[in-house]
C-alpha atoms as a PDB file:
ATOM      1  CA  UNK A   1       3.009  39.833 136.295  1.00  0.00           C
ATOM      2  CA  UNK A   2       2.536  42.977 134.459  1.00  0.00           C
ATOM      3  CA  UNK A   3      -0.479  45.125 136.773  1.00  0.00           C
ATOM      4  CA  UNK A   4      -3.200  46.729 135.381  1.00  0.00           C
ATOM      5  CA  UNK A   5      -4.954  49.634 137.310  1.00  0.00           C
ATOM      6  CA  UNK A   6      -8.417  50.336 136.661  1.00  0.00           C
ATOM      7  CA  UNK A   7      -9.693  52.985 139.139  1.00  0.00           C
ATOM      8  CA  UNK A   8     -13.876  52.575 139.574  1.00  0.00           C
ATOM      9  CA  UNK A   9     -16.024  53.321 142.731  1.00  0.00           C
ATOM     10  CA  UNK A  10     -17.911  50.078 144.205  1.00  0.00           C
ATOM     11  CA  UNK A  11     -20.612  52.087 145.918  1.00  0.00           C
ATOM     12  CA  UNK A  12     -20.716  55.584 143.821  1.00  0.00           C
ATOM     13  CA  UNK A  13     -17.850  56.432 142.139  1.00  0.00           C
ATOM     14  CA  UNK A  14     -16.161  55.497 138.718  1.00  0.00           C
ATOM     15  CA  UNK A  15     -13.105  56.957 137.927  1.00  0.00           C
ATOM     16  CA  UNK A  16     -10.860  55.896 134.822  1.00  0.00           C
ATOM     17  CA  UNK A  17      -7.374  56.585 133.957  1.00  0.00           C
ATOM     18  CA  UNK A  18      -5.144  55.625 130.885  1.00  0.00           C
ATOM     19  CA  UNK A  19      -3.145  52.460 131.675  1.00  0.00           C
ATOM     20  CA  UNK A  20      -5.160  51.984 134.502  1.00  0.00           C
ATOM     21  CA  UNK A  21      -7.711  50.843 136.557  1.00  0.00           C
ATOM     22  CA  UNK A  22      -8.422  50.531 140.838  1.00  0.00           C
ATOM     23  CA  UNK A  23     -11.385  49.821 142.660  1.00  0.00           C
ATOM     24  CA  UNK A  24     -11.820  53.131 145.289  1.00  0.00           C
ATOM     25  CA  UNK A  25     -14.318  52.076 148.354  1.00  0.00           C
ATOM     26  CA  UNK A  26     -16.627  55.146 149.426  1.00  0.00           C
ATOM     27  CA  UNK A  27     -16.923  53.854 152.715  1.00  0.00           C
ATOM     28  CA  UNK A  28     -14.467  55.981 155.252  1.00  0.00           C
ATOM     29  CA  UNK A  29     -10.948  55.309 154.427  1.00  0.00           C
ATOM     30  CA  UNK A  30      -9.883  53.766 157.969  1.00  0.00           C
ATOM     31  CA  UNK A  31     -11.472  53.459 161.531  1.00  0.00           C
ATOM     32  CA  UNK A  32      -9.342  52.451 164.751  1.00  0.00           C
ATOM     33  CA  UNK A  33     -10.772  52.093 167.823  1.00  0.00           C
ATOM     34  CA  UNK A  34      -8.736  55.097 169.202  1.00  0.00           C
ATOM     35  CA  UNK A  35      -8.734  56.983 166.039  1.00  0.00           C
ATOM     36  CA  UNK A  36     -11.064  57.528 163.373  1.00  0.00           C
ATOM     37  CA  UNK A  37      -9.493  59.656 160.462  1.00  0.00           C
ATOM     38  CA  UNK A  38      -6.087  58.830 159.626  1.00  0.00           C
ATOM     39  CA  UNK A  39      -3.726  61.259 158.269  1.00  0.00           C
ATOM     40  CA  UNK A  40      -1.040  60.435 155.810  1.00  0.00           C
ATOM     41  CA  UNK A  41       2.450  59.451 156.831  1.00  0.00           C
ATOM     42  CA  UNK A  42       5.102  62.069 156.121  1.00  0.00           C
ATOM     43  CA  UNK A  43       8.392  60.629 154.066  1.00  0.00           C
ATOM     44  CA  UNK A  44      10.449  61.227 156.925  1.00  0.00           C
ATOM     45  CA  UNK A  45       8.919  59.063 159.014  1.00  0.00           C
ATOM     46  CA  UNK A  46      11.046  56.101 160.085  1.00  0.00           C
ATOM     47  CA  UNK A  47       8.536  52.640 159.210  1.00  0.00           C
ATOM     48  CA  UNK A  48       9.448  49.645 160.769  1.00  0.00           C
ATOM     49  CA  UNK A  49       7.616  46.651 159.934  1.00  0.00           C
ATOM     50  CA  UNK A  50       6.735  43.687 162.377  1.00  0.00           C
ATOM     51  CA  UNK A  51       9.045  41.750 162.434  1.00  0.00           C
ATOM     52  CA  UNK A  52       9.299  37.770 161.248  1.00  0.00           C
ATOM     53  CA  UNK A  53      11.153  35.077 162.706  1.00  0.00           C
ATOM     54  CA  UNK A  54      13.929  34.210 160.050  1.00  0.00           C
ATOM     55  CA  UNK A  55      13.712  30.667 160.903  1.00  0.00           C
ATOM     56  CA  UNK A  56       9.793  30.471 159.933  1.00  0.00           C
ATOM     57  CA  UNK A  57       9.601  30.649 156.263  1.00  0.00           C
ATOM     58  CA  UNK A  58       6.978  33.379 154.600  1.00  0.00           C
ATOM     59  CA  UNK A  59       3.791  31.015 154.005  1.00  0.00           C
ATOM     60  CA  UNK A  60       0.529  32.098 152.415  1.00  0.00           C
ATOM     61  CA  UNK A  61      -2.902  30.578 153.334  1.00  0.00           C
ATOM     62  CA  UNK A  62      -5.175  29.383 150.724  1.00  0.00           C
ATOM     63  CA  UNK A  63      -9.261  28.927 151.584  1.00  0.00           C
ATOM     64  CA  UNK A  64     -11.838  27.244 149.437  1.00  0.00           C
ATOM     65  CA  UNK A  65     -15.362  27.508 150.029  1.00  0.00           C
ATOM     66  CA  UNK A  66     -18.493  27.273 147.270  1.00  0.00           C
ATOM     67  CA  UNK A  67     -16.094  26.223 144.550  1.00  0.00           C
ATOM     68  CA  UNK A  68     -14.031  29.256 145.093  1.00  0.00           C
ATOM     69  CA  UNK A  69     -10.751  29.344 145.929  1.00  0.00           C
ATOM     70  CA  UNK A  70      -8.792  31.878 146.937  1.00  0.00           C
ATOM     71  CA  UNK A  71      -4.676  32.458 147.616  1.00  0.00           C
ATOM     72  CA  UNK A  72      -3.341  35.443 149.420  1.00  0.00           C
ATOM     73  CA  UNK A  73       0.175  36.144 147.027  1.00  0.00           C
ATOM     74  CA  UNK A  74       1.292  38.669 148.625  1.00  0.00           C
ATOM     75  CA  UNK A  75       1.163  40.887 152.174  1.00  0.00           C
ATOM     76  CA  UNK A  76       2.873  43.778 152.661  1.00  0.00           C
ATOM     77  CA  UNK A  77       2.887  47.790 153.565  1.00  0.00           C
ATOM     78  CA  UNK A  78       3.752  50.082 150.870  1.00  0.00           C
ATOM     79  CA  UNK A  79       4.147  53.880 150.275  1.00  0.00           C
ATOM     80  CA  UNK A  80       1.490  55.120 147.120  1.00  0.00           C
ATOM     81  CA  UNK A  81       1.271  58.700 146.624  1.00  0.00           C
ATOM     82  CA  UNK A  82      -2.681  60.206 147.342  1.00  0.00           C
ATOM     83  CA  UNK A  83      -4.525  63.523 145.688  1.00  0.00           C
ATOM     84  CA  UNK A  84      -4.958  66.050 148.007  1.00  0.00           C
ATOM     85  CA  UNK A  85      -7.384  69.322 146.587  1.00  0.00           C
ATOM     86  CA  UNK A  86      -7.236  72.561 148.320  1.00  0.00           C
ATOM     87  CA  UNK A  87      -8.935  76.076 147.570  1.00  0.00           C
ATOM     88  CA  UNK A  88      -7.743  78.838 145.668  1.00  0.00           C
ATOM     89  CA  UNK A  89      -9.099  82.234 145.693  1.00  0.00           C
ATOM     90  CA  UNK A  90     -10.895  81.669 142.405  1.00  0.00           C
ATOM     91  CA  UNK A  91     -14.603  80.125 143.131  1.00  0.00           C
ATOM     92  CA  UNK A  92     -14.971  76.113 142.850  1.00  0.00           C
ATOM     93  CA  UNK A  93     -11.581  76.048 141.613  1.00  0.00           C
ATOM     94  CA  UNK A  94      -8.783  73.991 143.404  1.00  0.00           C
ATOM     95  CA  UNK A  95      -4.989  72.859 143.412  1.00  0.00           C
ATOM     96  CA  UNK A  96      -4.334  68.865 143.177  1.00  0.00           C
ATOM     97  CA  UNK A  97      -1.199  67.992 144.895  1.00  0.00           C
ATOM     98  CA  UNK A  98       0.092  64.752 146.101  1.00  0.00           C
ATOM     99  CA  UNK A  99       1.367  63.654 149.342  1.00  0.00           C
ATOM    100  CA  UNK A 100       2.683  59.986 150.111  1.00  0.00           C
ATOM    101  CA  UNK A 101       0.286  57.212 152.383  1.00  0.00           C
ATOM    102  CA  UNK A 102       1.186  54.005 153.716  1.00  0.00           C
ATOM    103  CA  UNK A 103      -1.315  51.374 152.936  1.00  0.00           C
ATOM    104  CA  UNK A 104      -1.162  47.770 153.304  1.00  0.00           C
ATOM    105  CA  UNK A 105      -1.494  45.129 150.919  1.00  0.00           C
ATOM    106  CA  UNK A 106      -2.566  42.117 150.333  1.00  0.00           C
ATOM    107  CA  UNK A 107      -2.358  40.522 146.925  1.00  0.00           C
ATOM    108  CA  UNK A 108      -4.954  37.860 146.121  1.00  0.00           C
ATOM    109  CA  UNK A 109      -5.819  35.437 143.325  1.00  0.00           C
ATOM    110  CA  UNK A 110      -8.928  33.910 143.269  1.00  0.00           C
ATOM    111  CA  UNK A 111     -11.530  31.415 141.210  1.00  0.00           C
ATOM    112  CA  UNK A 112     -13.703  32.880 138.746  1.00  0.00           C
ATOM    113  CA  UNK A 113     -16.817  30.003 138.255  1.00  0.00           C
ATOM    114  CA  UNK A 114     -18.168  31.303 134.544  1.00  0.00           C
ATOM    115  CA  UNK A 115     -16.876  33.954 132.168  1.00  0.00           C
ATOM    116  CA  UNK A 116     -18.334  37.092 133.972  1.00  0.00           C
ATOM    117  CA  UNK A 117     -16.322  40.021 134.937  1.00  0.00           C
ATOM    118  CA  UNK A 118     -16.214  38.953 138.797  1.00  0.00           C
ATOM    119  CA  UNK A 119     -14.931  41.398 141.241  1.00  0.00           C
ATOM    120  CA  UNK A 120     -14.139  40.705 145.073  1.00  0.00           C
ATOM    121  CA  UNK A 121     -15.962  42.091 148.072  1.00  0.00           C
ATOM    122  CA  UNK A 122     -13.186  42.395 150.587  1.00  0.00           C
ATOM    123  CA  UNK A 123     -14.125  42.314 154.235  1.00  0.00           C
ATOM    124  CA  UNK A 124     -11.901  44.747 157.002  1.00  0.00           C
ATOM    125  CA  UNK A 125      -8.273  44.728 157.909  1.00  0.00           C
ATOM    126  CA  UNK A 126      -8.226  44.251 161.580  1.00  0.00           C
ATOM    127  CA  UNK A 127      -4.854  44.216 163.615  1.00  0.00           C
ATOM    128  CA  UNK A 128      -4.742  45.265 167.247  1.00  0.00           C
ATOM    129  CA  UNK A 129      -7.223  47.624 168.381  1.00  0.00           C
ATOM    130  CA  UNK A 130      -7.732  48.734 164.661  1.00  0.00           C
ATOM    131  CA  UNK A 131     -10.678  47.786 162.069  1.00  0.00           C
ATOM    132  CA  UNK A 132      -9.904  49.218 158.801  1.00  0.00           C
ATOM    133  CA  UNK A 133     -11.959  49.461 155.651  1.00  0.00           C
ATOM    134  CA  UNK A 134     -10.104  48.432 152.726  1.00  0.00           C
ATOM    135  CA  UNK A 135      -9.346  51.325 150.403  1.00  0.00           C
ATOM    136  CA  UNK A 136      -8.592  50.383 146.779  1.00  0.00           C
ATOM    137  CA  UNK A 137      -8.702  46.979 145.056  1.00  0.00           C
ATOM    138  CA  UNK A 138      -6.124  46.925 141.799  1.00  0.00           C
ATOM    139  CA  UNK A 139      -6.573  44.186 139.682  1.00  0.00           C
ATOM    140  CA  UNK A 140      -3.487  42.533 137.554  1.00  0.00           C
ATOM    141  CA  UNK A 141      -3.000  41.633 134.005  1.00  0.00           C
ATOM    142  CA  UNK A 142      -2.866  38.055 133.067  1.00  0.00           C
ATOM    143  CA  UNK A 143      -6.418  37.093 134.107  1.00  0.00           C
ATOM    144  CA  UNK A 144      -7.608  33.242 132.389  1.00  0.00           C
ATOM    145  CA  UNK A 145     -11.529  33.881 131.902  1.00  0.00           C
ATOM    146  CA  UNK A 146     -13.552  30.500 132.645  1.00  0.00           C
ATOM    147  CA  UNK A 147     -14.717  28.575 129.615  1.00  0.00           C
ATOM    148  CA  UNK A 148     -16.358  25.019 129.560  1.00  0.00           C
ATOM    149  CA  UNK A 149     -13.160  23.609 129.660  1.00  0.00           C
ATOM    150  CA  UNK A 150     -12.384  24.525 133.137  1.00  0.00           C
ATOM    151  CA  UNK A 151     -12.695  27.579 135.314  1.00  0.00           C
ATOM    152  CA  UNK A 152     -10.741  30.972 135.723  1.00  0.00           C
ATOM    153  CA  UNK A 153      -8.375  32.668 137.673  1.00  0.00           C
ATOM    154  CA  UNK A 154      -8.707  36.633 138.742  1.00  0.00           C
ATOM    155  CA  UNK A 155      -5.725  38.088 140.876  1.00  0.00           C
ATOM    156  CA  UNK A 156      -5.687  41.762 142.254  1.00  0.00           C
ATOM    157  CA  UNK A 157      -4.109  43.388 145.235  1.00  0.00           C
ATOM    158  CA  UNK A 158      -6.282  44.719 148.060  1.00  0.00           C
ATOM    159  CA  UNK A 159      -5.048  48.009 149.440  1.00  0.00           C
ATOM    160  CA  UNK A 160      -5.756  49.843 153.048  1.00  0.00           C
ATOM    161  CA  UNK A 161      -4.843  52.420 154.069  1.00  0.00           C
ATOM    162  CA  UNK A 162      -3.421  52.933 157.355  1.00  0.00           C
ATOM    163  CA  UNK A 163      -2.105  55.539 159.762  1.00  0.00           C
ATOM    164  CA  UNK A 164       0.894  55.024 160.816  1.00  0.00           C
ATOM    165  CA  UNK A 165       2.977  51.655 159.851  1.00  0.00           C
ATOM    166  CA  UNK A 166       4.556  51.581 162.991  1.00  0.00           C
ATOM    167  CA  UNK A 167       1.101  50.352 164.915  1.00  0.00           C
ATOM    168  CA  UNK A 168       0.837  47.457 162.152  1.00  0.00           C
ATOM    169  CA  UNK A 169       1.032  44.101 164.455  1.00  0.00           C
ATOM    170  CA  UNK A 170       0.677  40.549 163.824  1.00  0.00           C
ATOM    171  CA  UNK A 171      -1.358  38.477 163.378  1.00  0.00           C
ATOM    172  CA  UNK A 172      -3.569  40.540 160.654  1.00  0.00           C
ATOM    173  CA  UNK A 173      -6.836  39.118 159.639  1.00  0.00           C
ATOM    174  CA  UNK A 174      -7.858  39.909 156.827  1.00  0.00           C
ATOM    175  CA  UNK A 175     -11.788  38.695 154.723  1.00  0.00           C
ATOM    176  CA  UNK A 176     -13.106  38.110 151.287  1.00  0.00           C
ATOM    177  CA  UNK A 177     -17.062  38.744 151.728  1.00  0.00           C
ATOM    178  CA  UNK A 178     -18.349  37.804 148.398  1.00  0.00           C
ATOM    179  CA  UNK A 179     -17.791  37.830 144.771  1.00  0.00           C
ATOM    180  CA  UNK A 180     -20.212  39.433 142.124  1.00  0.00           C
ATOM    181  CA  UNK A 181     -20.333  40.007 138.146  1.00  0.00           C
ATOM    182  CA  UNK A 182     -22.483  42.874 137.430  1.00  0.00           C
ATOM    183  CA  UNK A 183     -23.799  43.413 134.103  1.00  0.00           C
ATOM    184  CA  UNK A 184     -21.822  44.451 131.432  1.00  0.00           C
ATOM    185  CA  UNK A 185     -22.640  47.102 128.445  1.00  0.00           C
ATOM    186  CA  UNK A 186     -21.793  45.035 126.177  1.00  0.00           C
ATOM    187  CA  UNK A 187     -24.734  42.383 126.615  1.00  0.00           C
ATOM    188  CA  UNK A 188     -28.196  43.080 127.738  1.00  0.00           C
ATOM    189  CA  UNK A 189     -29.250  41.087 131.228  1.00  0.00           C
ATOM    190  CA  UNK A 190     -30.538  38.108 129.426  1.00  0.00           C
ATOM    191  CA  UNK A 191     -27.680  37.690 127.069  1.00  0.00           C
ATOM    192  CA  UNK A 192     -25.546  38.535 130.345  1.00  0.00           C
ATOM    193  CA  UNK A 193     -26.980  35.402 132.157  1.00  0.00           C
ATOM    194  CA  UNK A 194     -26.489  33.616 128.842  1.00  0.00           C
ATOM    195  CA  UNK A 195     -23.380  34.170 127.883  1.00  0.00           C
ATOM    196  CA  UNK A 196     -22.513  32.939 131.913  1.00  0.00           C
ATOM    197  CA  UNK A 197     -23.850  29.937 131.463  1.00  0.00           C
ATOM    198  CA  UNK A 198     -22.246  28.688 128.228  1.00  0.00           C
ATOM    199  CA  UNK A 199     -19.217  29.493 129.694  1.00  0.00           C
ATOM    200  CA  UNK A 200     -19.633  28.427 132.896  1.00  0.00           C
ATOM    201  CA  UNK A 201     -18.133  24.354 133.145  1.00  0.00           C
ATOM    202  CA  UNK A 202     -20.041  23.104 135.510  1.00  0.00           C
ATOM    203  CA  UNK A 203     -23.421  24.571 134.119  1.00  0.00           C
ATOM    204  CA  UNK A 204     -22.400  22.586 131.274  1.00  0.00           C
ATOM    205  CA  UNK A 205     -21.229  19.589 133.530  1.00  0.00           C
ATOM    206  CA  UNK A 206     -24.839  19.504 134.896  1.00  0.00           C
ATOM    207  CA  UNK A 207     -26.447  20.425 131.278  1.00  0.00           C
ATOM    208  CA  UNK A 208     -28.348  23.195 132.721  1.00  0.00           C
ATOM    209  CA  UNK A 209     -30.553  25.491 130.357  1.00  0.00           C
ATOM    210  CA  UNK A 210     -32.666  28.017 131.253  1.00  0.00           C
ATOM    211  CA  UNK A 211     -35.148  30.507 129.804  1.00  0.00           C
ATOM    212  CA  UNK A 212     -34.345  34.396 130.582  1.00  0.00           C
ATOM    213  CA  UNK A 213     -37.185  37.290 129.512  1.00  0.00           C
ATOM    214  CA  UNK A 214     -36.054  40.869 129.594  1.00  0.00           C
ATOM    215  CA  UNK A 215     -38.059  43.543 131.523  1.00  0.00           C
ATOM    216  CA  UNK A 216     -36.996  47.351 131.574  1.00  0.00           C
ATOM    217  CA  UNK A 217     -38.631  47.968 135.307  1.00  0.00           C
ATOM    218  CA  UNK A 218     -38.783  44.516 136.971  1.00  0.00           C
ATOM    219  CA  UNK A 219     -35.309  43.965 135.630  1.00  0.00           C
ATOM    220  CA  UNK A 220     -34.812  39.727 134.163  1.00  0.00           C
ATOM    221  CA  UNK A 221     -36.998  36.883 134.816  1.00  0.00           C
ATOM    222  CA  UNK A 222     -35.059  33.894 135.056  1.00  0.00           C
ATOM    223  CA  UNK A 223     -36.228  30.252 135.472  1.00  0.00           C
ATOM    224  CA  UNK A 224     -34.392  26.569 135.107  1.00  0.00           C
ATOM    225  CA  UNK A 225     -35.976  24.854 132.403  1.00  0.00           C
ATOM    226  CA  UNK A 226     -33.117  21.248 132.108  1.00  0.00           C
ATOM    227  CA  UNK A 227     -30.645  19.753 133.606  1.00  0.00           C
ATOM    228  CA  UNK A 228     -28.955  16.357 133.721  1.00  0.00           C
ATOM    229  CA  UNK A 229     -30.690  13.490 135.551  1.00  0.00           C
ATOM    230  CA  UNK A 230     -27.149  12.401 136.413  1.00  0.00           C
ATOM    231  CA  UNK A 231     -26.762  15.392 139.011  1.00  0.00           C
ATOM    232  CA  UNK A 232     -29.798  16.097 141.667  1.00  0.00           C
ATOM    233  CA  UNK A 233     -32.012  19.463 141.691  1.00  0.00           C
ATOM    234  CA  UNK A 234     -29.829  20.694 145.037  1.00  0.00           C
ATOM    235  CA  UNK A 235     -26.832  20.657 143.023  1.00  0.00           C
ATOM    236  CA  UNK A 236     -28.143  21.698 140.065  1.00  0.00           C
ATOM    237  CA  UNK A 237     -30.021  24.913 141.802  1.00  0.00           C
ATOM    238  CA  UNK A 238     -26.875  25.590 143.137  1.00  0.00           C
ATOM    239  CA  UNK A 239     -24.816  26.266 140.007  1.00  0.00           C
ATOM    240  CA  UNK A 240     -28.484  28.287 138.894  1.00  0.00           C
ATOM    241  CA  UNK A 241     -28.252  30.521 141.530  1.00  0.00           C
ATOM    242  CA  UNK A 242     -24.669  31.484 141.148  1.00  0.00           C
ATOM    243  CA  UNK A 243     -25.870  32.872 137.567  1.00  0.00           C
ATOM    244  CA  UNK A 244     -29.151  34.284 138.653  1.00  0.00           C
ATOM    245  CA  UNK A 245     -28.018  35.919 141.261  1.00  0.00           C
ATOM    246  CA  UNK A 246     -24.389  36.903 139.892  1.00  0.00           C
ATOM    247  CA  UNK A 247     -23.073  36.497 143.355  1.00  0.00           C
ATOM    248  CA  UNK A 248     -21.160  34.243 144.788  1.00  0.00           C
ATOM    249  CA  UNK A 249     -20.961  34.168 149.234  1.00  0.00           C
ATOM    250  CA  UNK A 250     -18.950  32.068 151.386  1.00  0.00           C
ATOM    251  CA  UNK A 251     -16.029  32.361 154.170  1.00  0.00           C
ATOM    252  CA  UNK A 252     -12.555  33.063 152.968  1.00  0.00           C
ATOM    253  CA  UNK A 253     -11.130  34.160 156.071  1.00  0.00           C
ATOM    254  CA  UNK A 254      -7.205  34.342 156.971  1.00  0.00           C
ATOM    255  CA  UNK A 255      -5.098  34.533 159.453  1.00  0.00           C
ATOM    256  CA  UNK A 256      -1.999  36.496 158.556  1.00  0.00           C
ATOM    257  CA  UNK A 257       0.695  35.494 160.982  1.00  0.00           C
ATOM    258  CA  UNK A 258       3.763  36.877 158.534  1.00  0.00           C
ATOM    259  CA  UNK A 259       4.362  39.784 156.278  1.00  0.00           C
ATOM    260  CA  UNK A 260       6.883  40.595 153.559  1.00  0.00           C
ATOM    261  CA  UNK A 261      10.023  42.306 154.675  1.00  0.00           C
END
């Protein structure tokens, strides 16, 4: 499948670039209970992966919680080449080289309940004595948006990055947090929660409608007006909520016990 990169900062940054786009986390890059900054890995440095038992075929867990399920593809380290700036003589002015990093990936695809732009919240990479925040989230082309017919599928490849390959031991666990849609330009916050529901399938399942009032400082005011006798008010808050609140929580944990050669 053809990737798309789409750089754009989760907590404060938002960075684009032609023919691509890549979530970049603010938090720090990597912490390890030994060491906290981690330095890129030279070229020259000799990686060897962990190694997997050749009689144990690669297998990749799937966990569905909240409607959403979601499939690690893919896990594996790879070499991406990282901006470096440093100072030249001339005042607020700077050089932009490159230098290679290692990071590790893990390539997910995952359920998207209603036709909002939904992004994951990927939890820490922890292996050994190391906890590492993840680092960049790339999504791939190919994405099905939900419509009442049935709901979508997102798939992007987490990225963190990591010191030195040669520490990387199994097994790996690895989180999804959450999933939110934030509001898009296109669509004020009403029409936002609007257009979510019509193309959300199981809003329309449970023939939910609700009423949505636009307010410039309080932000929307949402409230569920209908929905079918045939499904109780639990479930049918439930599906609510999900567009209310644009987010989506549960626990998609793994248990990586294997990693691509």
């Amino acid at each position: 499948m053809k990737k798309k990169l789409l750089p754009i900062a989760l907590l404060s940054l938002l960075a684009l670039a032609p023919d691509s786009a890549a979530f970049y986390f603010s938090q720090p890059q990597a912490v390890t209970l030994a060491e906290s900054q981690p330095t890129p890995v030279l070229p020259t440095q000799k990686v060897e992966k962990p190694q997997v038992s050749p009689e144990t075929p690669f297998k990749l867990p799937v966990v569905t919680d909240n409607d959403v399920t979601v499939e690690v593809t893919s896990a594996r380290i790879v070499q991406r080449d990282v901006e470096i700036y440093t100072e030249t003589d001339v005042k607020d002015i700077y050089d932009v080289g490159y230098v290679p990093a290692h990071y590790f990936e893990i390539g997910i695809c995952y359920t998207t309940l209603d036709g909002g732009e939904w992004y994951p919240w990927p939890g820490h990479l922890l292996y050994g004595e190391y906890d590492i925040y993840p680092d960049q989230v790339e999504f791939l082309e190919g994405e099905k948006v939900a419509d009442i017919k049935g709901t979508g599928i997102r798939c992007a490849q987490v990225r963190y990055l990591i010191e030195d390959p040669n520490t990387v031991t199994l097994p790996i666990r690895f989180s999804v947090r959450s999933f939110y849609a934030p509001g898009r330009e296109l669509y004020s916050p009403c029409q936002e929660m609007q257009q979510r529901l019509a193309t959300s399938p199981k809003a329309q399942k449970y023939g939910l409608k609700i009423s949505c009032t636009d307010d410039a400082e309080k932000g929307p005011s949402l409230s569920l007006d209908e929905y079918s006798k045939s499904v109780s008010a639990e479930e049918a808050q439930k599906v609510f909520d999900v567009i209310a609140t644009s987010e989506v929580h549960g626990e998609w944990k793994f248990v990586l016990t294997d990693i691509e050669k």
